[in-house]
Amino acid sequence: MKQVLYVLLVLAFSSTTIAQPKSGIGNKQEKIEETPVTPAAFRTEVYLPLLRGKRVGIFANHTATIGKKHLVDSLYTLGIKIAKVFGPEHGFRGDADAGEKVDTYTDPQLDIPVISLYGKKRKPSAEDLADVDVLLFDIQDVGTRFYTYISSLQEFMDAAFEHGKPLMILDRPNPNGFYVDGPVLDTAYKSFVGMQPIPIVYGMTIGEYAMMLAGEKWLSPKANERYDYYRRAENSRDTLFHFIVIKNENYDHKSKYTLPVKPSPNLPDMASIYWYASTCFFEGTVLSEGRGTEHPFVIFGHPYLPKSMYAFTPISRDGAKEPKLKDKQCYGWNLFGTNDQVLKNVDNKIQLKYLLEAYKLFPDKENFFIKPKSDRPTDYFFNKLAGSDALMNQIKAGKTEKEIRDSWAPEITEFKKIRKKYLLYRDFE
């Protein structure tokens, strides 16, 4: 009970707001909030006392910043001993292609080992953690189930709890945290692009989601057992906390937070971040999802679609060296606009009309969805993104958007009941 009380006290600790940089990946029409949201990383006076004198292992990427300076560089300058850094998909510096293998290496700036946790190795080993006293997690999420950073979070939590390492999560605002929508994942379709029975848009910060993973016993059996112990354990001079989330300030689930840094190479602006939940489905089809264009997930299409539609050609770019349909003229959609225009068009829900229209217009429907060698429903990448084979079957059957959305409603309602238990900020409803 004392541990729970201590966590709540730290979470509630107030601090002076450090102004967010006014420049971001939005556009000039974006309205600046009168009271800037302060990500937890900025609140050094709250969490630095808990890290001093400890050997810290940090799971982070380029989005882990305090102002314009990387968290790792900032903590190093502030005298925190950083034993090693762990990096997710796209690498520690965020410049690797989606799915690209990133090797373990030594960061040239600070001479600190960087261990990649993407690919075959997805969690720290006992050897990796042998010289670490405390683990810290700070990565900017975008609030969609198939964005792999929440899967990395789960693996990292498993390792931390299994090996008895105190874990601190520095929370960050969710740019899509103002609604919940989409089909809930059937765990028979579990993969790294969807590990838990949550909707595509789950409306939680990464800190709230971490609390749900632990609270709902969605971690490994050994990690779940350890978390039960943490809920009863008392703190000591050597172990000031076991599992703690440091909150954002001035954030709630009605906030429209503009990210100061693009979270990954193919989400370069707020338009792509807002449309991502609706258009990532195209990754499981033969259509280009826009990688290799100026606006991935905002521009999408195929050479077989009508030539009267928007024309574009995916090319090799940083973060998309070999995009789908590279150097081929495609026809489709360009949904780019100001942040306000895009928010209005997204309308706080997954927009299925483009997926349904693309299937309707595509002449070779038998090959619209990318087929796995096995042809098993669980092996279709589209189904892994959707969370089951239901959406694919509904599209093939000619179901309307309303019929499809209605089928999601019961499970969304049940998820919202679970979600409510772990919210740290005022909800949108």
PDB file of C-alpha atoms in Angstrom, residues 171-392:
ATOM      1  CA  ASP A 171       4.935   9.971 -20.205  1.00  0.00           C
ATOM      2  CA  ARG A 172       4.320  11.900 -23.419  1.00  0.00           C
ATOM      3  CA  PRO A 173       1.062  13.263 -24.873  1.00  0.00           C
ATOM      4  CA  ASN A 174      -0.813  11.138 -27.384  1.00  0.00           C
ATOM      5  CA  PRO A 175      -1.471  13.154 -30.585  1.00  0.00           C
ATOM      6  CA  ASN A 176      -4.422  10.828 -31.287  1.00  0.00           C
ATOM      7  CA  GLY A 177      -5.519  10.557 -27.676  1.00  0.00           C
ATOM      8  CA  PHE A 178      -8.846  12.353 -28.173  1.00  0.00           C
ATOM      9  CA  TYR A 179     -10.886   9.380 -29.449  1.00  0.00           C
ATOM     10  CA  VAL A 180     -11.180   5.580 -29.402  1.00  0.00           C
ATOM     11  CA  ASP A 181     -12.117   3.634 -32.543  1.00  0.00           C
ATOM     12  CA  GLY A 182     -11.513   0.584 -34.690  1.00  0.00           C
ATOM     13  CA  PRO A 183     -11.831  -3.183 -34.432  1.00  0.00           C
ATOM     14  CA  VAL A 184     -10.530  -4.802 -31.262  1.00  0.00           C
ATOM     15  CA  LEU A 185      -7.738  -7.303 -31.870  1.00  0.00           C
ATOM     16  CA  ASP A 186      -8.488 -11.012 -31.668  1.00  0.00           C
ATOM     17  CA  THR A 187      -5.436 -12.446 -29.883  1.00  0.00           C
ATOM     18  CA  ALA A 188      -5.315 -15.319 -32.401  1.00  0.00           C
ATOM     19  CA  TYR A 189      -3.911 -12.616 -34.716  1.00  0.00           C
ATOM     20  CA  LYS A 190      -1.346 -11.377 -32.216  1.00  0.00           C
ATOM     21  CA  SER A 191       1.887 -10.055 -33.733  1.00  0.00           C
ATOM     22  CA  PHE A 192       4.367  -7.255 -33.173  1.00  0.00           C
ATOM     23  CA  VAL A 193       1.930  -4.877 -34.949  1.00  0.00           C
ATOM     24  CA  GLY A 194      -0.775  -5.817 -32.463  1.00  0.00           C
ATOM     25  CA  MET A 195      -0.199  -7.682 -29.211  1.00  0.00           C
ATOM     26  CA  GLN A 196      -3.259  -6.959 -27.067  1.00  0.00           C
ATOM     27  CA  PRO A 197      -7.083  -6.903 -27.391  1.00  0.00           C
ATOM     28  CA  ILE A 198      -7.368  -3.165 -27.930  1.00  0.00           C
ATOM     29  CA  PRO A 199      -8.893  -1.081 -30.740  1.00  0.00           C
ATOM     30  CA  ILE A 200      -6.687   0.451 -33.421  1.00  0.00           C
ATOM     31  CA  VAL A 201      -7.053   3.872 -31.772  1.00  0.00           C
ATOM     32  CA  TYR A 202      -7.013   3.326 -28.006  1.00  0.00           C
ATOM     33  CA  GLY A 203      -6.943   6.875 -26.645  1.00  0.00           C
ATOM     34  CA  MET A 204      -4.265   6.460 -23.978  1.00  0.00           C
ATOM     35  CA  THR A 205      -0.832   7.910 -23.355  1.00  0.00           C
ATOM     36  CA  ILE A 206       2.073   5.507 -23.257  1.00  0.00           C
ATOM     37  CA  GLY A 207       2.117   5.800 -19.455  1.00  0.00           C
ATOM     38  CA  GLU A 208      -1.566   4.962 -19.168  1.00  0.00           C
ATOM     39  CA  TYR A 209      -1.114   2.053 -21.555  1.00  0.00           C
ATOM     40  CA  ALA A 210       1.786   0.723 -19.471  1.00  0.00           C
ATOM     41  CA  MET A 211      -0.423   0.796 -16.372  1.00  0.00           C
ATOM     42  CA  MET A 212      -3.093  -1.149 -18.279  1.00  0.00           C
ATOM     43  CA  LEU A 213      -0.571  -3.773 -19.419  1.00  0.00           C
ATOM     44  CA  ALA A 214       0.416  -4.354 -15.806  1.00  0.00           C
ATOM     45  CA  GLY A 215      -3.013  -3.957 -14.249  1.00  0.00           C
ATOM     46  CA  GLU A 216      -4.780  -6.306 -16.689  1.00  0.00           C
ATOM     47  CA  LYS A 217      -2.018  -8.919 -16.357  1.00  0.00           C
ATOM     48  CA  TRP A 218      -1.170  -8.716 -20.059  1.00  0.00           C
ATOM     49  CA  LEU A 219       2.550  -9.157 -19.439  1.00  0.00           C
ATOM     50  CA  SER A 220       4.457 -12.444 -19.266  1.00  0.00           C
ATOM     51  CA  PRO A 221       3.495 -14.792 -16.387  1.00  0.00           C
ATOM     52  CA  LYS A 222       6.736 -14.035 -14.523  1.00  0.00           C
ATOM     53  CA  ALA A 223       6.323 -10.275 -15.069  1.00  0.00           C
ATOM     54  CA  ASN A 224       2.708 -10.412 -13.876  1.00  0.00           C
ATOM     55  CA  GLU A 225       3.816 -12.252 -10.749  1.00  0.00           C
ATOM     56  CA  ARG A 226       6.492  -9.659 -10.087  1.00  0.00           C
ATOM     57  CA  TYR A 227       4.004  -6.805 -10.550  1.00  0.00           C
ATOM     58  CA  ASP A 228       1.742  -8.361  -7.927  1.00  0.00           C
ATOM     59  CA  TYR A 229       4.731  -8.264  -5.581  1.00  0.00           C
ATOM     60  CA  TYR A 230       5.441  -4.622  -6.472  1.00  0.00           C
ATOM     61  CA  ARG A 231       1.920  -3.635  -5.470  1.00  0.00           C
ATOM     62  CA  ARG A 232       2.631  -4.892  -1.955  1.00  0.00           C
ATOM     63  CA  ALA A 233       6.326  -4.073  -1.633  1.00  0.00           C
ATOM     64  CA  GLU A 234       7.627  -1.201   0.442  1.00  0.00           C
ATOM     65  CA  ASN A 235      10.288   1.155  -0.836  1.00  0.00           C
ATOM     66  CA  SER A 236      13.746   1.395   0.678  1.00  0.00           C
ATOM     67  CA  ARG A 237      16.722   3.711   0.500  1.00  0.00           C
ATOM     68  CA  ASP A 238      18.191   1.506  -2.211  1.00  0.00           C
ATOM     69  CA  THR A 239      14.929   1.065  -4.148  1.00  0.00           C
ATOM     70  CA  LEU A 240      13.018   4.343  -4.223  1.00  0.00           C
ATOM     71  CA  PHE A 241      10.415   2.939  -6.610  1.00  0.00           C
ATOM     72  CA  HIS A 242       9.582  -0.293  -8.422  1.00  0.00           C
ATOM     73  CA  PHE A 243       7.302   0.922 -11.237  1.00  0.00           C
ATOM     74  CA  ILE A 244       6.412   4.551 -11.704  1.00  0.00           C
ATOM     75  CA  VAL A 245       4.893   6.820 -14.364  1.00  0.00           C
ATOM     76  CA  ILE A 246       5.855  10.489 -14.373  1.00  0.00           C
ATOM     77  CA  LYS A 247       2.932  12.485 -15.739  1.00  0.00           C
ATOM     78  CA  ASN A 248       2.672  15.206 -18.367  1.00  0.00           C
ATOM     79  CA  GLU A 249       1.476  18.621 -17.232  1.00  0.00           C
ATOM     80  CA  ASN A 250      -1.429  20.579 -18.743  1.00  0.00           C
ATOM     81  CA  TYR A 251      -2.510  17.598 -20.841  1.00  0.00           C
ATOM     82  CA  ASP A 252      -5.894  15.917 -21.091  1.00  0.00           C
ATOM     83  CA  HIS A 253      -7.635  13.724 -23.641  1.00  0.00           C
ATOM     84  CA  LYS A 254      -9.189  16.675 -25.400  1.00  0.00           C
ATOM     85  CA  SER A 255      -5.744  18.095 -26.188  1.00  0.00           C
ATOM     86  CA  LYS A 256      -4.655  18.431 -29.804  1.00  0.00           C
ATOM     87  CA  TYR A 257      -0.936  18.100 -29.228  1.00  0.00           C
ATOM     88  CA  THR A 258       1.384  18.989 -32.110  1.00  0.00           C
ATOM     89  CA  LEU A 259       4.542  16.902 -31.990  1.00  0.00           C
ATOM     90  CA  PRO A 260       7.769  18.937 -31.951  1.00  0.00           C
ATOM     91  CA  VAL A 261       9.676  16.108 -33.695  1.00  0.00           C
ATOM     92  CA  LYS A 262       8.480  13.638 -36.322  1.00  0.00           C
ATOM     93  CA  PRO A 263       8.070  10.305 -34.502  1.00  0.00           C
ATOM     94  CA  SER A 264       9.414   8.167 -37.366  1.00  0.00           C
ATOM     95  CA  PRO A 265      10.634   8.700 -40.939  1.00  0.00           C
ATOM     96  CA  ASN A 266       7.283   7.944 -42.561  1.00  0.00           C
ATOM     97  CA  LEU A 267       5.177  10.063 -40.221  1.00  0.00           C
ATOM     98  CA  PRO A 268       6.744  13.417 -41.130  1.00  0.00           C
ATOM     99  CA  ASP A 269       3.838  15.745 -40.298  1.00  0.00           C
ATOM    100  CA  MET A 270       0.615  15.954 -38.321  1.00  0.00           C
ATOM    101  CA  ALA A 271      -1.469  15.116 -41.412  1.00  0.00           C
ATOM    102  CA  SER A 272       0.245  11.731 -41.666  1.00  0.00           C
ATOM    103  CA  ILE A 273      -0.157  11.158 -37.918  1.00  0.00           C
ATOM    104  CA  TYR A 274      -3.883  11.939 -38.020  1.00  0.00           C
ATOM    105  CA  TRP A 275      -4.536   9.819 -41.147  1.00  0.00           C
ATOM    106  CA  TYR A 276      -2.303   6.917 -40.117  1.00  0.00           C
ATOM    107  CA  ALA A 277      -5.009   4.959 -38.284  1.00  0.00           C
ATOM    108  CA  SER A 278      -7.215   5.036 -41.396  1.00  0.00           C
ATOM    109  CA  THR A 279      -4.649   4.476 -44.147  1.00  0.00           C
ATOM    110  CA  CYS A 280      -2.120   2.079 -42.616  1.00  0.00           C
ATOM    111  CA  PHE A 281      -4.451  -0.702 -43.827  1.00  0.00           C
ATOM    112  CA  PHE A 282      -3.005  -0.136 -47.295  1.00  0.00           C
ATOM    113  CA  GLU A 283       0.268  -1.684 -46.087  1.00  0.00           C
ATOM    114  CA  GLY A 284      -1.559  -5.017 -46.240  1.00  0.00           C
ATOM    115  CA  THR A 285      -2.683  -4.438 -49.823  1.00  0.00           C
ATOM    116  CA  VAL A 286      -0.890  -4.079 -53.157  1.00  0.00           C
ATOM    117  CA  LEU A 287      -1.540  -0.318 -53.110  1.00  0.00           C
ATOM    118  CA  SER A 288       1.171   2.155 -52.204  1.00  0.00           C
ATOM    119  CA  GLU A 289       0.562   3.582 -48.730  1.00  0.00           C
ATOM    120  CA  GLY A 290       2.593   6.634 -49.722  1.00  0.00           C
ATOM    121  CA  ARG A 291       6.054   5.632 -48.581  1.00  0.00           C
ATOM    122  CA  GLY A 292       8.475   7.257 -50.969  1.00  0.00           C
ATOM    123  CA  THR A 293       6.285  10.367 -51.338  1.00  0.00           C
ATOM    124  CA  GLU A 294       6.341  13.677 -49.475  1.00  0.00           C
ATOM    125  CA  HIS A 295       3.315  12.631 -47.416  1.00  0.00           C
ATOM    126  CA  PRO A 296       3.263   8.921 -46.457  1.00  0.00           C
ATOM    127  CA  PHE A 297      -0.155   7.628 -45.350  1.00  0.00           C
ATOM    128  CA  VAL A 298      -1.707  10.805 -46.761  1.00  0.00           C
ATOM    129  CA  ILE A 299      -0.975   9.982 -50.404  1.00  0.00           C
ATOM    130  CA  PHE A 300      -1.892   6.447 -51.524  1.00  0.00           C
ATOM    131  CA  GLY A 301      -2.932   4.582 -54.655  1.00  0.00           C
ATOM    132  CA  HIS A 302      -1.932   2.168 -57.434  1.00  0.00           C
ATOM    133  CA  PRO A 303      -1.165   2.157 -61.170  1.00  0.00           C
ATOM    134  CA  TYR A 304      -4.381   0.188 -61.812  1.00  0.00           C
ATOM    135  CA  LEU A 305      -6.701   2.835 -60.375  1.00  0.00           C
ATOM    136  CA  PRO A 306      -8.378   5.337 -62.728  1.00  0.00           C
ATOM    137  CA  LYS A 307      -5.926   7.749 -64.362  1.00  0.00           C
ATOM    138  CA  SER A 308      -8.306  10.620 -63.614  1.00  0.00           C
ATOM    139  CA  MET A 309      -7.337  10.378 -59.928  1.00  0.00           C
ATOM    140  CA  TYR A 310      -4.403  12.099 -58.192  1.00  0.00           C
ATOM    141  CA  ALA A 311      -1.113  11.044 -59.828  1.00  0.00           C
ATOM    142  CA  PHE A 312       2.102  10.372 -57.892  1.00  0.00           C
ATOM    143  CA  THR A 313       5.256   8.280 -58.142  1.00  0.00           C
ATOM    144  CA  PRO A 314       6.933   6.722 -55.081  1.00  0.00           C
ATOM    145  CA  ILE A 315      10.707   7.160 -55.194  1.00  0.00           C
ATOM    146  CA  SER A 316      13.623   6.190 -52.987  1.00  0.00           C
ATOM    147  CA  ARG A 317      13.829   8.592 -50.025  1.00  0.00           C
ATOM    148  CA  ASP A 318      15.422   8.645 -46.600  1.00  0.00           C
ATOM    149  CA  GLY A 319      13.412   6.245 -44.453  1.00  0.00           C
ATOM    150  CA  ALA A 320      11.909   4.564 -47.543  1.00  0.00           C
ATOM    151  CA  LYS A 321      14.780   3.406 -49.696  1.00  0.00           C
ATOM    152  CA  GLU A 322      12.733   0.716 -51.440  1.00  0.00           C
ATOM    153  CA  PRO A 323       9.082   1.813 -51.229  1.00  0.00           C
ATOM    154  CA  LYS A 324       6.271  -0.266 -52.631  1.00  0.00           C
ATOM    155  CA  LEU A 325       5.696   0.462 -56.363  1.00  0.00           C
ATOM    156  CA  LYS A 326       8.974   2.371 -56.511  1.00  0.00           C
ATOM    157  CA  ASP A 327       9.295   4.576 -59.629  1.00  0.00           C
ATOM    158  CA  LYS A 328       5.854   3.536 -60.897  1.00  0.00           C
ATOM    159  CA  GLN A 329       3.190   6.090 -61.737  1.00  0.00           C
ATOM    160  CA  CYS A 330       0.257   5.611 -59.366  1.00  0.00           C
ATOM    161  CA  TYR A 331      -3.222   7.097 -59.161  1.00  0.00           C
ATOM    162  CA  GLY A 332      -5.222   7.592 -56.009  1.00  0.00           C
ATOM    163  CA  TRP A 333      -5.709  10.158 -53.265  1.00  0.00           C
ATOM    164  CA  ASN A 334      -3.861  13.047 -51.633  1.00  0.00           C
ATOM    165  CA  LEU A 335      -5.519  13.913 -48.319  1.00  0.00           C
ATOM    166  CA  PHE A 336      -3.006  16.534 -47.233  1.00  0.00           C
ATOM    167  CA  GLY A 337      -4.274  19.786 -45.700  1.00  0.00           C
ATOM    168  CA  THR A 338      -3.823  22.061 -42.731  1.00  0.00           C
ATOM    169  CA  ASN A 339      -4.047  20.425 -39.333  1.00  0.00           C
ATOM    170  CA  ASP A 340      -7.520  21.862 -38.790  1.00  0.00           C
ATOM    171  CA  GLN A 341      -8.706  20.609 -42.195  1.00  0.00           C
ATOM    172  CA  VAL A 342      -7.341  17.125 -41.583  1.00  0.00           C
ATOM    173  CA  LEU A 343      -8.842  16.931 -38.088  1.00  0.00           C
ATOM    174  CA  LYS A 344     -12.213  17.905 -39.537  1.00  0.00           C
ATOM    175  CA  ASN A 345     -11.970  15.230 -42.234  1.00  0.00           C
ATOM    176  CA  VAL A 346     -10.797  12.504 -39.856  1.00  0.00           C
ATOM    177  CA  ASP A 347     -13.739  13.462 -37.603  1.00  0.00           C
ATOM    178  CA  ASN A 348     -12.533  11.524 -34.524  1.00  0.00           C
ATOM    179  CA  LYS A 349     -12.912   8.119 -36.170  1.00  0.00           C
ATOM    180  CA  ILE A 350     -11.224   5.719 -38.544  1.00  0.00           C
ATOM    181  CA  GLN A 351     -12.272   6.645 -42.063  1.00  0.00           C
ATOM    182  CA  LEU A 352     -12.933   3.458 -44.026  1.00  0.00           C
ATOM    183  CA  LYS A 353     -14.316   5.090 -47.167  1.00  0.00           C
ATOM    184  CA  TYR A 354     -10.974   5.225 -48.968  1.00  0.00           C
ATOM    185  CA  LEU A 355     -10.239   1.558 -48.322  1.00  0.00           C
ATOM    186  CA  LEU A 356     -13.723   0.552 -49.467  1.00  0.00           C
ATOM    187  CA  GLU A 357     -13.535   2.784 -52.545  1.00  0.00           C
ATOM    188  CA  ALA A 358     -10.058   1.509 -53.470  1.00  0.00           C
ATOM    189  CA  TYR A 359     -11.297  -2.092 -53.337  1.00  0.00           C
ATOM    190  CA  LYS A 360     -14.347  -1.178 -55.415  1.00  0.00           C
ATOM    191  CA  LEU A 361     -12.227   0.539 -58.098  1.00  0.00           C
ATOM    192  CA  PHE A 362      -9.394  -2.011 -58.184  1.00  0.00           C
ATOM    193  CA  PRO A 363      -9.867  -4.273 -61.215  1.00  0.00           C
ATOM    194  CA  ASP A 364      -7.983  -7.323 -59.864  1.00  0.00           C
ATOM    195  CA  LYS A 365      -9.849  -7.881 -56.601  1.00  0.00           C
ATOM    196  CA  GLU A 366      -8.429 -11.379 -56.180  1.00  0.00           C
ATOM    197  CA  ASN A 367      -5.002  -9.812 -55.652  1.00  0.00           C
ATOM    198  CA  PHE A 368      -5.993  -6.633 -53.764  1.00  0.00           C
ATOM    199  CA  PHE A 369      -4.801  -8.035 -50.422  1.00  0.00           C
ATOM    200  CA  ILE A 370      -1.168  -9.191 -50.236  1.00  0.00           C
ATOM    201  CA  LYS A 371      -1.241 -12.968 -49.931  1.00  0.00           C
ATOM    202  CA  PRO A 372       1.085 -14.899 -47.626  1.00  0.00           C
ATOM    203  CA  LYS A 373       2.633 -18.142 -48.842  1.00  0.00           C
ATOM    204  CA  SER A 374       0.526 -20.127 -46.387  1.00  0.00           C
ATOM    205  CA  ASP A 375      -2.785 -18.453 -47.315  1.00  0.00           C
ATOM    206  CA  ARG A 376      -3.823 -18.846 -43.649  1.00  0.00           C
ATOM    207  CA  PRO A 377      -6.019 -15.955 -42.444  1.00  0.00           C
ATOM    208  CA  THR A 378      -3.705 -15.357 -39.466  1.00  0.00           C
ATOM    209  CA  ASP A 379      -0.735 -14.867 -41.811  1.00  0.00           C
ATOM    210  CA  TYR A 380      -2.236 -12.077 -43.930  1.00  0.00           C
ATOM    211  CA  PHE A 381      -0.513  -8.839 -42.979  1.00  0.00           C
ATOM    212  CA  PHE A 382      -3.776  -6.983 -43.592  1.00  0.00           C
ATOM    213  CA  ASN A 383      -5.452  -9.146 -40.960  1.00  0.00           C
ATOM    214  CA  LYS A 384      -2.620  -8.531 -38.494  1.00  0.00           C
ATOM    215  CA  LEU A 385      -3.149  -4.790 -38.961  1.00  0.00           C
ATOM    216  CA  ALA A 386      -6.931  -5.081 -38.658  1.00  0.00           C
ATOM    217  CA  GLY A 387      -6.699  -7.502 -35.727  1.00  0.00           C
ATOM    218  CA  SER A 388      -8.685 -10.334 -37.340  1.00  0.00           C
ATOM    219  CA  ASP A 389      -9.990 -11.483 -40.728  1.00  0.00           C
ATOM    220  CA  ALA A 390     -13.384  -9.867 -40.107  1.00  0.00           C
ATOM    221  CA  LEU A 391     -12.639  -6.596 -41.901  1.00  0.00           C
ATOM    222  CA  MET A 392     -11.219  -8.325 -44.975  1.00  0.00           C
TER     223      MET A 392
END
